[in-house]
Coordinates of C-alpha atoms in Angstrom, one line a residue:
M20 CA 0.0 0.0 0.0
T21 CA 1.3 3.4 -0.9
L22 CA 1.0 6.3 1.5
T23 CA -1.8 7.9 -0.6
E24 CA -3.9 4.8 -0.3
N25 CA -4.2 5.4 3.5
K26 CA -7.3 7.2 4.5
I27 CA -6.6 10.4 6.3
G28 CA -9.0 11.7 8.9
F29 CA -8.7 15.5 9.2
I30 CA -10.2 17.3 12.2
G31 CA -10.4 21.1 12.1
T32 CA -11.0 23.1 8.9
G33 CA -10.4 26.7 10.0
V34 CA -8.3 29.3 8.2
M35 CA -5.3 27.0 7.8
G36 CA -6.7 23.5 8.2
K37 CA -9.1 23.9 5.2
S38 CA -6.2 24.8 2.8
M39 CA -4.0 22.0 4.3
A40 CA -6.7 19.4 3.8
L41 CA -7.4 20.7 0.2
N42 CA -3.7 20.3 -0.6
L43 CA -3.8 16.7 0.6
Q44 CA -6.8 16.0 -1.6
R45 CA -5.0 17.5 -4.6
A46 CA -2.1 15.2 -4.0
G47 CA -4.4 12.2 -4.2
Y48 CA -5.0 11.4 -0.5
L49 CA -8.4 10.1 0.5
I50 CA -9.8 12.4 3.1
N51 CA -12.4 11.8 5.9
I52 CA -13.4 15.1 7.5
Y53 CA -14.9 16.3 10.7
T54 CA -15.3 19.8 12.2
R55 CA -17.7 21.3 14.7
T56 CA -19.4 23.4 12.0
K57 CA -20.0 21.3 8.9
E58 CA -20.5 24.3 6.6
K59 CA -16.8 25.1 7.0
A60 CA -16.0 21.7 5.3
N61 CA -18.4 22.1 2.4
D62 CA -15.6 23.0 -0.1
L63 CA -13.7 19.9 0.9
I64 CA -16.8 17.7 0.7
D65 CA -17.4 19.1 -2.8
H66 CA -13.9 18.0 -3.7
G67 CA -14.6 14.5 -2.5
A68 CA -13.9 14.5 1.2
V69 CA -16.2 12.1 3.2
W70 CA -18.0 13.8 6.0
K71 CA -18.1 11.9 9.4
E72 CA -20.6 12.7 12.0
S73 CA -18.3 12.3 15.0
I74 CA -14.6 12.1 16.0
K75 CA -15.2 8.4 16.8
D76 CA -16.6 7.7 13.3
L77 CA -13.7 9.5 11.7
T78 CA -11.1 7.7 13.8
V79 CA -12.5 4.2 13.1
A80 CA -12.5 4.9 9.4
S81 CA -9.0 6.4 9.1
D82 CA -5.4 5.2 9.1
I83 CA -3.8 8.6 9.6
I84 CA -5.5 11.3 11.7
I85 CA -4.5 14.9 11.5
T86 CA -5.8 17.5 14.0
M87 CA -5.6 21.2 13.5
V88 CA -7.8 22.8 16.1
G89 CA -7.8 26.0 18.2
Y90 CA -6.7 25.6 21.8
P91 CA -5.1 23.0 24.1
S92 CA -8.6 22.4 25.6
D93 CA -9.8 21.4 22.1
V94 CA -6.8 19.1 21.7
E95 CA -7.7 17.4 24.9
E96 CA -11.4 17.1 23.9
V97 CA -10.4 15.5 20.5
Y98 CA -7.9 13.0 21.8
F99 CA -9.1 12.0 25.2
G100 CA -12.4 10.6 26.6
E101 CA -14.8 8.0 25.7
N102 CA -15.4 9.2 22.1
G103 CA -11.8 10.5 21.6
I104 CA -9.2 9.5 19.1
L105 CA -7.0 7.5 21.5
E106 CA -10.0 5.4 22.5
H107 CA -10.8 4.4 19.0
A108 CA -7.6 4.6 16.8
K109 CA -6.4 1.3 15.4
A110 CA -3.1 -0.2 16.4
G111 CA -0.5 0.9 13.8
S112 CA -2.3 4.0 12.9
C113 CA -0.6 7.5 13.0
L114 CA -1.8 10.5 14.9
I115 CA -0.5 14.0 13.9
D116 CA -1.4 17.0 16.0
M117 CA -0.6 20.2 14.0
T118 CA -2.2 22.5 16.5
T119 CA 0.1 24.8 18.4
S120 CA -0.4 23.4 21.9
K121 CA 1.4 22.6 25.2
P122 CA 4.5 20.5 25.0
S123 CA 3.4 18.5 28.0
L124 CA 0.1 17.7 26.2
A125 CA 2.0 16.4 23.2
I126 CA 4.1 14.1 25.5
N127 CA 0.9 12.8 27.1
I128 CA -0.7 12.0 23.8
F129 CA 2.5 10.3 22.6
Q130 CA 2.8 8.1 25.7
Q131 CA -0.8 7.0 25.7
A132 CA -0.6 6.3 21.9
K133 CA 2.6 4.3 22.3
A134 CA 1.0 2.1 25.0
K135 CA -1.6 1.2 22.3
S136 CA 0.9 0.6 19.5
I137 CA -0.2 3.8 17.9
H138 CA 2.3 6.3 16.4
A139 CA 2.0 10.0 17.5
L140 CA 3.7 13.1 16.3
D141 CA 3.4 16.7 17.3
A142 CA 3.9 18.8 14.2
P143 CA 2.8 22.5 14.6
V144 CA 3.3 24.7 11.6
S145 CA 4.3 28.3 10.7
G146 CA 3.5 30.3 7.6
G147 CA 0.0 31.5 8.1
D148 CA -2.8 31.3 5.6
I149 CA -0.5 32.0 2.6
G150 CA 1.8 29.1 3.6
A151 CA -1.2 26.8 4.1
Q152 CA -2.6 27.7 0.7
K153 CA 0.7 27.3 -1.2
G154 CA 1.8 24.2 0.7
T155 CA 5.0 26.0 1.9
L156 CA 4.5 25.7 5.6
A157 CA 7.4 25.2 8.0
I158 CA 6.6 22.0 9.9
M159 CA 8.3 21.4 13.3
V160 CA 8.1 17.8 14.3
G161 CA 8.4 16.0 17.6
G162 CA 8.3 12.2 18.0
E163 CA 10.0 9.0 16.9
E164 CA 12.2 9.0 13.7
D165 CA 10.5 6.0 12.1
A166 CA 7.1 7.6 12.2
Y167 CA 8.5 10.9 10.9
E168 CA 10.3 9.2 8.0
A169 CA 7.1 7.2 7.1
L170 CA 5.0 10.4 7.0
L171 CA 7.6 12.7 5.4
P172 CA 5.9 12.4 1.9
L173 CA 2.7 13.6 3.5
F174 CA 4.4 16.5 5.2
K175 CA 6.0 17.5 1.9
T176 CA 2.5 18.0 0.5
L177 CA 1.9 20.6 3.2
G178 CA 5.2 22.3 3.6
E179 CA 8.8 22.9 2.5
N180 CA 10.8 23.3 5.6
I181 CA 10.2 20.1 7.6
I182 CA 12.5 19.2 10.4
L183 CA 12.4 16.5 13.1
Q184 CA 13.4 18.5 16.2
G185 CA 13.5 15.7 18.7
P186 CA 11.3 13.5 20.8
A187 CA 7.6 14.1 21.6
G188 CA 7.0 17.7 22.6
A189 CA 10.0 19.0 20.7
G190 CA 7.8 20.2 17.8
Q191 CA 5.7 22.2 20.2
H192 CA 8.8 23.7 22.0
T193 CA 10.1 24.7 18.6
K194 CA 6.9 26.4 17.6
L195 CA 6.9 28.3 20.8
A196 CA 10.4 29.6 20.0
N197 CA 8.9 30.6 16.6
Q198 CA 6.1 32.5 18.3
I199 CA 8.4 34.2 20.7
T200 CA 10.4 35.5 17.7
I201 CA 7.3 36.8 16.0
A202 CA 6.0 38.5 19.1
S203 CA 8.8 41.0 19.4
N204 CA 9.2 41.3 15.6
M205 CA 5.5 42.4 15.2
I206 CA 6.2 45.3 17.6
G207 CA 9.2 46.3 15.5
V208 CA 7.1 46.1 12.2
C209 CA 4.4 48.3 13.7
E210 CA 6.9 50.9 15.1
A211 CA 8.8 51.0 11.8
I212 CA 5.6 51.8 9.8
I213 CA 4.4 54.4 12.2
F214 CA 7.9 56.0 12.2
A215 CA 7.9 56.1 8.4
K216 CA 4.5 57.8 8.3
K217 CA 5.6 60.4 11.0
A218 CA 8.7 61.1 9.0
G219 CA 6.6 62.0 6.0
L220 CA 7.7 58.9 4.0
D221 CA 5.6 56.5 1.9
P222 CA 5.7 53.4 4.1
S223 CA 5.2 51.1 1.1
R224 CA 8.4 52.5 -0.5
V225 CA 10.2 52.2 2.8
L226 CA 9.2 48.5 2.9
E227 CA 10.7 48.1 -0.6
S228 CA 14.1 49.1 0.9
I229 CA 14.1 47.5 4.3
T230 CA 12.5 44.1 3.5
T231 CA 15.6 43.0 1.5
G232 CA 18.2 44.0 4.1
A233 CA 19.1 43.0 7.6
A234 CA 15.6 44.0 8.9
G235 CA 13.9 41.6 6.6
S236 CA 11.4 39.1 8.0
W237 CA 8.3 37.1 7.0
S238 CA 6.1 39.4 9.1
L239 CA 7.7 42.6 7.6
S240 CA 7.2 41.3 4.0
N241 CA 3.8 39.7 4.3
L242 CA 2.0 41.6 7.1
G243 CA 3.6 45.0 6.8
P244 CA 1.8 45.7 3.5
R245 CA -1.5 44.5 5.0
M246 CA -1.0 46.9 7.9
I247 CA -0.5 49.8 5.4
R248 CA -3.6 48.9 3.4
G249 CA -5.7 48.5 6.5
D250 CA -6.4 44.9 5.6
F251 CA -7.0 43.1 8.9
D252 CA -8.6 39.9 7.6
P253 CA -7.2 36.9 9.5
G254 CA -4.4 34.9 8.2
F255 CA -3.8 34.0 11.8
Y256 CA -6.2 35.1 14.5
V257 CA -5.2 37.6 17.2
K258 CA -7.0 35.3 19.7
H259 CA -5.0 32.3 18.7
F260 CA -1.7 34.3 18.8
I261 CA -2.6 35.3 22.4
K262 CA -3.1 31.6 23.2
D263 CA 0.3 30.7 21.7
M264 CA 2.1 33.5 23.6
T265 CA 0.4 32.6 26.8
I266 CA 1.6 29.0 26.5
A267 CA 5.1 30.2 25.6
L268 CA 5.2 32.5 28.6
E269 CA 4.0 29.7 30.9
S270 CA 6.7 27.4 29.5
A271 CA 9.4 30.1 29.8
K272 CA 8.4 30.6 33.5
E273 CA 8.7 26.9 34.1
M274 CA 12.3 27.1 32.9
D275 CA 13.0 30.3 35.0
L276 CA 13.5 32.2 31.8
D277 CA 12.7 35.9 31.5
T278 CA 11.1 37.0 28.2
P279 CA 10.4 40.8 28.4
G280 CA 9.7 41.1 24.6
L281 CA 7.1 38.3 24.8
S282 CA 5.5 39.8 27.9
L283 CA 5.1 43.2 26.2
S284 CA 3.7 41.7 23.0
L285 CA 1.2 39.6 24.9
Q286 CA 0.1 42.7 26.9
L287 CA -0.4 44.7 23.6
Y288 CA -2.3 41.9 21.9
K289 CA -4.6 41.4 24.9
E290 CA -5.4 45.1 24.7
L291 CA -6.1 44.7 21.0
A292 CA -8.5 41.8 21.7
E293 CA -10.2 43.8 24.5
N294 CA -10.9 46.5 21.9
G295 CA -12.8 44.0 19.7
D296 CA -10.1 42.6 17.4
G297 CA -9.8 39.0 18.7
D298 CA -11.0 37.7 15.4
S299 CA -8.8 40.0 13.3
G300 CA -5.4 39.0 11.8
T301 CA -2.3 39.6 13.9
Q302 CA -1.4 42.5 11.7
A303 CA -4.2 44.5 13.4
L304 CA -1.6 45.2 16.1
I305 CA -0.8 48.4 14.1
K306 CA -4.1 49.8 15.4
I307 CA -2.7 50.1 18.9
F308 CA 0.3 52.1 17.7
E309 CA -1.8 54.3 15.5
K310 CA -4.1 55.1 18.5
Q311 CA -1.1 55.9 20.7
N312 CA 0.5 58.2 18.0
L313 CA -2.5 60.2 16.8

């Protein structure tokens, strides 16, 4: 049996999950789908995905199960309990949680899965809605090497930069390092745009110069232009970034690590959410700086 002959169960078809599942379909994978709101899966169903009425039904009918949900509490709900994945997955099947979640939760899933002869990987991603659509995500994997190698062709359908970072939980720790980097970088992007405007410059022309130099970053190149246009549609939700930064801050404190940049960014994003932008894209942070510098 080739990998594409395995039936993939995909749980969670939000901004990123939908595009990821669609890329798997285009690559020839057979997809079973479940999400809380069926309407969000209609495009996938129209392309041939098979709708399942419950997590249990999806699990029983799938060889590989991918989860891309919102919060650690959602991960717990999906994996544990009487109707959860771990209770109904077949021995020899593979579980891949691509949600950004707690490293300790990834380790728990791995241990319980291994006890039932089930493979489990934590494989959070970075690259936003654009990376999900183009299949160019960075995928950070934690788990056993044999499972990683077996699933590498599947990962290559979803992303380009795919690295096994270490044992269970290592993928989540790597993603938190990614989010810590973005947290401070987003403040810098906002301040640079506001500075350019105050100096009487065209911020779009400024970006043409600085994105190709030492200041260059994915956020500057991809989210900076959205900030300038006032395009705050979500590629990645503010509320989910707050979740990620909260997990990162908790993990840093567990290691007695001080992260002032992360703390400041979390504070600013919480203010943004309190102002009604929890469902906006992370580039909406510019609103806070515009308000402060009227």
